Short mmCIF file of C-alpha atoms and ligand atoms in Angstrom, two decimals:
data_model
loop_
_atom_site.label_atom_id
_atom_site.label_comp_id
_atom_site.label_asym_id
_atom_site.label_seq_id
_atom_site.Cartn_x
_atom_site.Cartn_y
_atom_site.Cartn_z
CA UNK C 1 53.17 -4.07 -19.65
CA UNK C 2 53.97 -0.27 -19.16
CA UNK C 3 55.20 1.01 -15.84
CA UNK C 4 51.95 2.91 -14.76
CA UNK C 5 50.02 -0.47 -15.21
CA UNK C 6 52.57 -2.23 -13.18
CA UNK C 7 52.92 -0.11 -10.58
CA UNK C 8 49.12 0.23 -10.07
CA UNK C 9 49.01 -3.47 -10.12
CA UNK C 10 51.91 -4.09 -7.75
CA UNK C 11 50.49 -0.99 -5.74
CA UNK C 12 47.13 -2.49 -5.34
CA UNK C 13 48.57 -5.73 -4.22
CA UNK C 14 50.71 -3.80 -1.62
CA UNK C 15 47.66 -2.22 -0.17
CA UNK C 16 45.49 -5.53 0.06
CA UNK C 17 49.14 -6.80 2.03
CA UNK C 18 49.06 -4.48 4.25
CA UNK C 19 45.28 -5.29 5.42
CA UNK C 20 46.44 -8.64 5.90
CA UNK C 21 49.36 -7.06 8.23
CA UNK C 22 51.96 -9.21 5.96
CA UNK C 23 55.74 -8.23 5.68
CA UNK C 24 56.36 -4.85 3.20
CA UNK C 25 59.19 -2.94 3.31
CA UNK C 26 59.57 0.40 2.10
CA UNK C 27 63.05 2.39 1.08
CA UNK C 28 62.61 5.90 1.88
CA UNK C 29 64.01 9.46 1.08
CA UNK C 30 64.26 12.22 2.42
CA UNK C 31 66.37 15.87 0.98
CA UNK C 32 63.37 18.45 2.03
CA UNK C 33 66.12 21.10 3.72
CA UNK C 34 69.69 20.01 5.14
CA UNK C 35 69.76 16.47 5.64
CA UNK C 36 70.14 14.02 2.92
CA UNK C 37 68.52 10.64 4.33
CA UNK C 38 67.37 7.27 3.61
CA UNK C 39 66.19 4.28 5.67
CA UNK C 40 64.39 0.87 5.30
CA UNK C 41 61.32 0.19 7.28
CA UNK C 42 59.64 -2.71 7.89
CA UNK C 43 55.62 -2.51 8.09
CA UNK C 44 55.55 1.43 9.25
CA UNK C 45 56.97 1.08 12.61
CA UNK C 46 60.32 -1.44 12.55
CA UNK C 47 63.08 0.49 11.40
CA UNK C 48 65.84 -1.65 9.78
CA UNK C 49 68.07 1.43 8.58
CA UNK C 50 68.33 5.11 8.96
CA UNK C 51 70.99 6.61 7.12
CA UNK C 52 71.63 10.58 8.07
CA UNK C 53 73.99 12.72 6.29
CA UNK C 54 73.83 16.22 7.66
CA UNK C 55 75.28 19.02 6.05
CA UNK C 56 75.17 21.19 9.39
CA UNK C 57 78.82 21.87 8.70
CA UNK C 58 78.82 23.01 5.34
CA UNK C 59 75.98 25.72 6.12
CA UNK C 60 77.47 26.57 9.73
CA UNK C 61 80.06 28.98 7.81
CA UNK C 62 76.65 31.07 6.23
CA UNK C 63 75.08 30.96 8.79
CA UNK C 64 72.01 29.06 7.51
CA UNK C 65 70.65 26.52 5.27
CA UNK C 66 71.94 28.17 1.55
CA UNK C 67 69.44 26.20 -0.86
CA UNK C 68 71.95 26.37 -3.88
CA UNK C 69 74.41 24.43 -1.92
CA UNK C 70 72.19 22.07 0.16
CA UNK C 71 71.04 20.86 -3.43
CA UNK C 72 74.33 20.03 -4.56
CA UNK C 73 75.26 18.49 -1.69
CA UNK C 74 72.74 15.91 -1.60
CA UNK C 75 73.39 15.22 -5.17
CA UNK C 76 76.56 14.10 -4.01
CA UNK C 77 75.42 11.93 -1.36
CA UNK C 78 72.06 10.72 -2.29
CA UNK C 79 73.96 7.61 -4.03
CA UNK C 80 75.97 6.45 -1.11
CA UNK C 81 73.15 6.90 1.70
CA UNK C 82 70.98 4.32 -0.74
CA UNK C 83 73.60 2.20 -0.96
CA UNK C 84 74.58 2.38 2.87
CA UNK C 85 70.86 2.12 3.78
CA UNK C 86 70.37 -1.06 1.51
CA UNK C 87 74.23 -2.49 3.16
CA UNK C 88 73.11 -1.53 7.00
CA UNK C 89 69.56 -4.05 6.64
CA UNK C 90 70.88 -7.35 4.97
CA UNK C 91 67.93 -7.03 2.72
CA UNK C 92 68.64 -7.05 -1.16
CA UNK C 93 67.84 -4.11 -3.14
CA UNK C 94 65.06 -6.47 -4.75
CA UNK C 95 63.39 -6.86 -1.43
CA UNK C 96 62.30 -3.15 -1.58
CA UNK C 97 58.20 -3.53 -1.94
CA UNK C 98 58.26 0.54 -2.58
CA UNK C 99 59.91 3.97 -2.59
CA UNK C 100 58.64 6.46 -0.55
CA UNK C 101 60.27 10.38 -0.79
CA UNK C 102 59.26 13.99 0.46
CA UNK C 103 58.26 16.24 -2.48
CA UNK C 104 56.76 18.99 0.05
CA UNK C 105 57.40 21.10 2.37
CA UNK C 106 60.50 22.10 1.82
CA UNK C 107 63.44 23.65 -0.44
CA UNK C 108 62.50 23.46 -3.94
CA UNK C 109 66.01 22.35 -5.20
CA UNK C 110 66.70 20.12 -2.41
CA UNK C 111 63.62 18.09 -2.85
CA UNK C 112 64.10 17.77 -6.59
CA UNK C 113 67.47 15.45 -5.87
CA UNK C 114 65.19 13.30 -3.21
CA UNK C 115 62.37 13.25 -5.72
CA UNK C 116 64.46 12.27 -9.35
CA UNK C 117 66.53 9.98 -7.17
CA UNK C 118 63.02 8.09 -6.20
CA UNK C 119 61.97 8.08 -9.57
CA UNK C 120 64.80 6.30 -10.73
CA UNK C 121 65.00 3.64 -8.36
CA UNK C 122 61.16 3.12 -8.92
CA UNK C 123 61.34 2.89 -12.12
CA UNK C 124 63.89 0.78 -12.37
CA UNK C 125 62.72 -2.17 -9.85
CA UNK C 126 59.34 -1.65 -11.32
CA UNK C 127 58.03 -1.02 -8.05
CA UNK C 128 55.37 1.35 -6.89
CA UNK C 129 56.54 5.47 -5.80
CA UNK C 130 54.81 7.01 -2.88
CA UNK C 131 54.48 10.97 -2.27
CA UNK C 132 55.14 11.76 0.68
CA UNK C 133 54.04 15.09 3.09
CA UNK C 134 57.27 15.80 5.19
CA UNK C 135 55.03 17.39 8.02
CA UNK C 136 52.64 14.12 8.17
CA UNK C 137 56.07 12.34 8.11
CA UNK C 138 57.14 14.14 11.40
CA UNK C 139 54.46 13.17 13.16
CA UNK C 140 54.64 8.81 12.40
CA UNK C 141 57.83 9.24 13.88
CA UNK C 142 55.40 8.20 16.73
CA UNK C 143 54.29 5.47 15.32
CA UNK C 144 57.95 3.95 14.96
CA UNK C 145 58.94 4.42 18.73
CA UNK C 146 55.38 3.51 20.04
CA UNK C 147 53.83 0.47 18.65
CA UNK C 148 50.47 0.98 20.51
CA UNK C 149 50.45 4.18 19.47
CA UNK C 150 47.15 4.41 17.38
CA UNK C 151 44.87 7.29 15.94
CA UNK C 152 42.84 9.82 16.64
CA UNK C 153 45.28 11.83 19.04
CA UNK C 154 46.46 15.50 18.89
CA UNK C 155 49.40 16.05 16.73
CA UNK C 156 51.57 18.75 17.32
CA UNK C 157 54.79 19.61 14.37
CA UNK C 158 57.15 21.83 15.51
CA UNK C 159 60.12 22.56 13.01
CA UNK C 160 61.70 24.88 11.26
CA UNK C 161 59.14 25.23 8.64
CA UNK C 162 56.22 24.53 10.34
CA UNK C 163 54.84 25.10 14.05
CA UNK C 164 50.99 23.21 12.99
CA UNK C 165 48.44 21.20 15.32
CA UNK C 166 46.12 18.65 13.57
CA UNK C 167 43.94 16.55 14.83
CA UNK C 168 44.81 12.53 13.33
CA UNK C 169 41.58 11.05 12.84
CA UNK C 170 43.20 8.09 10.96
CA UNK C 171 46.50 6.77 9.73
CA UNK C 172 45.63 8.88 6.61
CA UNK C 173 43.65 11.38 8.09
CA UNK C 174 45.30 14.62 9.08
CA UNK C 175 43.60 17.19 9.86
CA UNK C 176 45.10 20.83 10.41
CA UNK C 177 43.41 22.73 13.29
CA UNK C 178 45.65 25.73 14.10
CA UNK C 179 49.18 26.74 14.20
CA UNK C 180 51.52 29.82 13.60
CA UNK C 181 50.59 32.59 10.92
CA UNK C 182 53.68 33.40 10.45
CA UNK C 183 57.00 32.14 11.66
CA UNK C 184 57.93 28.76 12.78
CA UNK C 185 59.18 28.11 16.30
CA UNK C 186 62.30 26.35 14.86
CA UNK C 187 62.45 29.89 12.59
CA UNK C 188 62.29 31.77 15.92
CA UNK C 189 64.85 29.79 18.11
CA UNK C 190 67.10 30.15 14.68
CA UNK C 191 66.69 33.58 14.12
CA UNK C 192 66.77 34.51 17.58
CA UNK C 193 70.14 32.50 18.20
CA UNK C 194 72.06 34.04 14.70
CA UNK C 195 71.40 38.09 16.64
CA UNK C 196 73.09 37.02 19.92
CA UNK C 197 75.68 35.59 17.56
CA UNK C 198 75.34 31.69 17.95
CA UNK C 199 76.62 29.29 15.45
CA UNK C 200 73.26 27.15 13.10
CA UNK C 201 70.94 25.66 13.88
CA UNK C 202 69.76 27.82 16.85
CA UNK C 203 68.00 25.76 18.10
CA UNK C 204 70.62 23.39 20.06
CA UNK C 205 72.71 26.07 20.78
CA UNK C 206 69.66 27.66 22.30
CA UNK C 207 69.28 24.80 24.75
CA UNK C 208 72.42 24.84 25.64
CA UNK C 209 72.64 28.37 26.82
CA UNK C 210 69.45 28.03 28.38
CA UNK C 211 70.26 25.41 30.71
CA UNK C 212 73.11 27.68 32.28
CA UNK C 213 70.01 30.97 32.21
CA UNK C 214 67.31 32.05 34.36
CA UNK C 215 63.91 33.18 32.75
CA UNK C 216 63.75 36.21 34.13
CA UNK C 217 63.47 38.58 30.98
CA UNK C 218 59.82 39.07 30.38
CA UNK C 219 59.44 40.26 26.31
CA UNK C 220 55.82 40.13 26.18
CA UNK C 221 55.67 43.24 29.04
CA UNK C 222 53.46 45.59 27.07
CA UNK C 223 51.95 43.02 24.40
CA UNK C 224 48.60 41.38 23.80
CA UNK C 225 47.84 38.00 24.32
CA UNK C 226 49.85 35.93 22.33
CA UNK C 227 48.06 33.24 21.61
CA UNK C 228 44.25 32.88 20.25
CA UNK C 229 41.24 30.58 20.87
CA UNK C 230 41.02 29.84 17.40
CA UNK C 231 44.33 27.70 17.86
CA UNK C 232 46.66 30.38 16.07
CA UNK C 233 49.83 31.95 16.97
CA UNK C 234 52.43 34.32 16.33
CA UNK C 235 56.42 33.46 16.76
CA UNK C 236 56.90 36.79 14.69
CA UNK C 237 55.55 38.77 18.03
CA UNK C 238 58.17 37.14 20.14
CA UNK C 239 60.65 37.26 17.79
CA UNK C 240 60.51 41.21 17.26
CA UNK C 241 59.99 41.24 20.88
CA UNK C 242 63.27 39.54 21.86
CA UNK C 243 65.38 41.56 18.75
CA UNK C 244 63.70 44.87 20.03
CA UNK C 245 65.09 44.13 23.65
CA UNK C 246 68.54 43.33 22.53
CA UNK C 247 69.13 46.42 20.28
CA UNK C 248 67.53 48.74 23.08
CA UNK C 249 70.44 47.14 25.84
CA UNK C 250 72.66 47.76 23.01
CA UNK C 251 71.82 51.21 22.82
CA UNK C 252 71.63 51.55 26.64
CA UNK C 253 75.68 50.20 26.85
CA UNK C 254 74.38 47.34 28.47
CA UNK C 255 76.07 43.79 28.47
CA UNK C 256 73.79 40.93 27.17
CA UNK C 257 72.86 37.94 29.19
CA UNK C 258 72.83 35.59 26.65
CA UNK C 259 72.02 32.49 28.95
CA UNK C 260 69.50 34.61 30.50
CA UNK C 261 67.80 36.49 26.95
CA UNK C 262 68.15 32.24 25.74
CA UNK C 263 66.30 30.93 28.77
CA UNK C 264 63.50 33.45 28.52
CA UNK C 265 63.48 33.02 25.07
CA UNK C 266 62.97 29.32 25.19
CA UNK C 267 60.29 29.36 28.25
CA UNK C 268 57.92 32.18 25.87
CA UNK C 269 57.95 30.20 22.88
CA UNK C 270 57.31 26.99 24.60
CA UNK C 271 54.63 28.30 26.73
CA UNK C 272 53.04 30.10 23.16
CA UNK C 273 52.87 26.39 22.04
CA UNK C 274 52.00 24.20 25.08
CA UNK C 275 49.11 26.24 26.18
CA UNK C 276 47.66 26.34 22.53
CA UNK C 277 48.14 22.32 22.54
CA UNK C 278 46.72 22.14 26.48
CA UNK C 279 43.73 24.71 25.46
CA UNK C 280 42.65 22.38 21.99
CA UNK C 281 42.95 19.39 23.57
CA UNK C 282 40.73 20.35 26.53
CA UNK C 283 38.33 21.79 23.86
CA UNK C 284 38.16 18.76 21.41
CA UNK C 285 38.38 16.43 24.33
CA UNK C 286 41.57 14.38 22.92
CA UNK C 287 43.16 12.22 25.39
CA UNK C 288 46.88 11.79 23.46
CA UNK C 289 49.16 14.55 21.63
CA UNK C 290 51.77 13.24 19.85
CA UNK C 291 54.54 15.44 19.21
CA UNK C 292 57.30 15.99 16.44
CA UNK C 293 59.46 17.88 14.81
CA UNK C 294 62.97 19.08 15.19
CA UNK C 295 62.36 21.76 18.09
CA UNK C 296 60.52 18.69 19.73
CA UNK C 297 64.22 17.35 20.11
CA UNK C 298 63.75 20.64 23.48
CA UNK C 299 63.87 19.24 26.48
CA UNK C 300 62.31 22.06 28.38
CA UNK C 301 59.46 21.83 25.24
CA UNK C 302 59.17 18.09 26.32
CA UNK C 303 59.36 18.50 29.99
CA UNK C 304 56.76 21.42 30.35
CA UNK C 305 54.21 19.52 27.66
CA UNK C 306 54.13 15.98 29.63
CA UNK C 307 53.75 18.11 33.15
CA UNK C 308 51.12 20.14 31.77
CA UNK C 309 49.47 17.29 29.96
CA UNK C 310 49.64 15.08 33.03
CA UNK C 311 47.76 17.71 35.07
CA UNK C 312 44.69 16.95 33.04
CA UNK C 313 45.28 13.18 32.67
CA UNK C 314 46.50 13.49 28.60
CA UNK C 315 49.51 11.21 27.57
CA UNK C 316 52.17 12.64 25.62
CA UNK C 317 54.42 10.21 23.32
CA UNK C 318 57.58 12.48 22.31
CA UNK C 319 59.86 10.09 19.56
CA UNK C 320 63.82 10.39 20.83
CA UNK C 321 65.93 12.72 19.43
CA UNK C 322 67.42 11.55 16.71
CA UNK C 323 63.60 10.90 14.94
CA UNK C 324 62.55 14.26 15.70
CA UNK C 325 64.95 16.03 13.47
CA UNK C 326 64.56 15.10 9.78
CA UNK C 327 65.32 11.69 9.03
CA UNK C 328 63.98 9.02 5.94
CA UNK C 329 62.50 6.26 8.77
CA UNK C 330 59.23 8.79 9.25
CA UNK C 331 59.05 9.18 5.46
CA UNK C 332 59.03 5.62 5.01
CA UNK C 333 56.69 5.21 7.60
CA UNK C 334 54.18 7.65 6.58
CA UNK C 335 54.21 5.59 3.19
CA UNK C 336 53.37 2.38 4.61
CA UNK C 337 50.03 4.12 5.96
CA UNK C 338 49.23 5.81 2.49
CA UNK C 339 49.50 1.97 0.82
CA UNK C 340 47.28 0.40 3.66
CA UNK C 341 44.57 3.09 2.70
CA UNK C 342 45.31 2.97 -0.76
CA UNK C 343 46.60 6.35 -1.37
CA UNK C 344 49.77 8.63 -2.32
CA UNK C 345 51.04 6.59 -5.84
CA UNK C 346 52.45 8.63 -7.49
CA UNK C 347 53.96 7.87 -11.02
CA UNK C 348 56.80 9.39 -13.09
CA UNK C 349 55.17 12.85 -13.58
CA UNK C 350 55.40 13.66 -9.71
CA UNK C 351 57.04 16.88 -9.31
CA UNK C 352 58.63 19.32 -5.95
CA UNK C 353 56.54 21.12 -4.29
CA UNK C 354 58.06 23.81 -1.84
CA UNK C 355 54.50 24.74 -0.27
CA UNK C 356 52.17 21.68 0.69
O1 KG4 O 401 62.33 19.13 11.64
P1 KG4 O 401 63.64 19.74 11.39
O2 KG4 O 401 64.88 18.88 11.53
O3 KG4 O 401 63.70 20.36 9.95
C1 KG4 O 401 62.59 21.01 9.40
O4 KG4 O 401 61.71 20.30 8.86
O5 KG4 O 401 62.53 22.24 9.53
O6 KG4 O 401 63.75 21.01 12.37
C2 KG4 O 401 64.85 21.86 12.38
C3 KG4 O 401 64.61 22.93 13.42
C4 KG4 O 401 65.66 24.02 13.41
O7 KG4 O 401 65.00 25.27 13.45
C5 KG4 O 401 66.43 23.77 14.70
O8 KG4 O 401 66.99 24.94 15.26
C6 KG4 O 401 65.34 23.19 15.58
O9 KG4 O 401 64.60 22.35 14.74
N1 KG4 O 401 65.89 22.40 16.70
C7 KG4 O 401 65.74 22.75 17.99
C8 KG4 O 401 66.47 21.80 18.75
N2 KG4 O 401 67.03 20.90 17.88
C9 KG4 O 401 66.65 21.28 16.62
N3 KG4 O 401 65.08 23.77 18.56
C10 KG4 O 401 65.13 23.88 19.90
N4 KG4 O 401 65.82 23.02 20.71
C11 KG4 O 401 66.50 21.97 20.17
N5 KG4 O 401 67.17 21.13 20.95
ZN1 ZN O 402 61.53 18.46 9.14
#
């Protein structure tokens, strides 16, 4: 029998597994940007492995993410994550029911090694490949740290590529209501942090000035609303906002407070994006936002969401840190949903895609 028909086959017995909630265990990959990752997880939720291997160091020197180099890096670990992820579960390779991998959003290059490495593996257990959406992916984190976590709720993805709401209808069902038109928060705190001369990702660094800052520097003093009722924002706005304020001190001979320009900073951008979440989900009437992504990894971003939320009787599940940033155990997990529906095979032609 040819591949396609056996993975269709194999696929279609997966799904009618699934319905009957019986064991399946997925090996998924993830290379979208930075991290080169792969994990076993058991049924969507039970994670058995997560394998990590951050190249935060290598790009730390530039300053950023250099696609070139985060593409050559993860051809050079791809091999040993597999075989740590397969080593850290007890399971045998030929336990593996599927492969699940990112092939968008994300860094062209960098997704190819995720993607060809998937392939390979698929094809040669003869076992069924599943595309997976890295953004979808973010958001069933959730689903592996709450197990009575279920659809429809509020998701809101807040990364470095992508600062979107949807509403979840189903475990397949994803729905994009709003979200930035331009930059991404994650974009914003990294972009912001690289001018006041902090080392990548911004983001952490951020936080960690913050904490020591008051949020006293107001950027938005002469500008319109920054948020809109049709669920969209702008991070651009804030970011021009913040740059414009530190080259005018500049000029002015002024010394920066960084803890102070990080802490205001940090209180705009969250406030841009928790009352955009507080104003949908009062509007659609949605009584749970789930939230994910690597900026969700903020505590202030956590801590002001569940206060606001709690005012109006919403429940907020946040997944720890270390799921928020990218990892393989949400791609995996997003797969598991795609076979209990019945969708996402993919077969040998499936290809990168840096826009999804
Ligand atoms: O989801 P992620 O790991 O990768 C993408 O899919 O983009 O998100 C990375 C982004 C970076 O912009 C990083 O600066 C930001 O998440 N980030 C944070 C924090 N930790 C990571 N932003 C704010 N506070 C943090 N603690
Ligand atoms: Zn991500």
């Amino acid at each position: 029998m040819n591949y396609l028909l056996t993975i269709t086959k194999k696929f279609n017995n997966l799904t009618q597994r699934a319905k009957e909630n019986k064991s399946i265990i997925i090996l998924g990959i993830e290379t979208s940007c930075d991290e080169t990752a792969v994990a076993v997880v058991k049924n969507g939720r039970q994670i058995l492995s997560n394998v990590i291997a951050s190249q935060i160091d290598i790009h730390q020197k530039f300053g950023g993410v250099v696609p070139e180099v985060a593409s050559r890096n993860h051809t050079l670990a791809i091999n040993s994550c597999i075989d740590k992820a397969l080593k850290d579960t007890g399971v045998i390779i030929g336990d593996i029911d599927a492969v699940a991998v990112t092939y968008g959003a994300g860094l062209l290059g960098a997704l190819l090694v995720g993607v060809s490495s998937a392939k390979a593996l698929a094809y040669t257990l003869q076992i069924p490949l599943i595309k997976v959406n890295h953004i979808e992916a973010h958001i069933c984190a959730n689903f592996i740290e709450y197990p009575n976590l279920t659809p429809p709720f509020l998701a809101v993805a807040a990364s470095g590529g992508h600062t979107s709401l949807y509403e979840v209808l189903d475990y397949n069902k994803f729905v994009p209501i709003g979200g930035t038109t331009d930059d991404a928060i994650g974009e914003a705190f990294d972009k912001v942090a690289r001018l006041l001369g902090l080392p990548y990702p911004g983001g952490p660094e951020i936080e960690k000035q913050a904490q020591q800052g008051k949020p006293t520097i107001n950027f938005f003093k002469n500008s319109k609303a920054y948020y809109n009722k049709d669920l969209s924002l702008s991070y651009s706005g804030l970011k021009t906002a913040v740059v414009n304020y530190i080259n005018n001190a500049k000029q002015r001979g002024e010394k920066l407070n960084v803890a102070d320009i990080c802490a205001s900073f940090t209180k705009q951008a969250v406030d841009m994006l928790v009352d955009t979440t507080i104003y949908a989900v009062k509007n659609k009437g949605i009584k749970n936002i789930a939230l994910a992504g690597g900026v969700a990894a903020n505590n202030h971003l956590r801590q002001s969401l569940i206060t606001e939320a709690e005012k109006i009787s919403v429940s907020v599940f946040i997944p720890p840190s270390i799921l928020c940033t990218d990892n393989a155990a949400m791609i995996a997990s997003r797969a598991y949903f795609s076979i209990k529906s019945g969708e996402d095979l993919a077969d040998l032609t499936l290809n990168a895609k840096a826009n999804l």
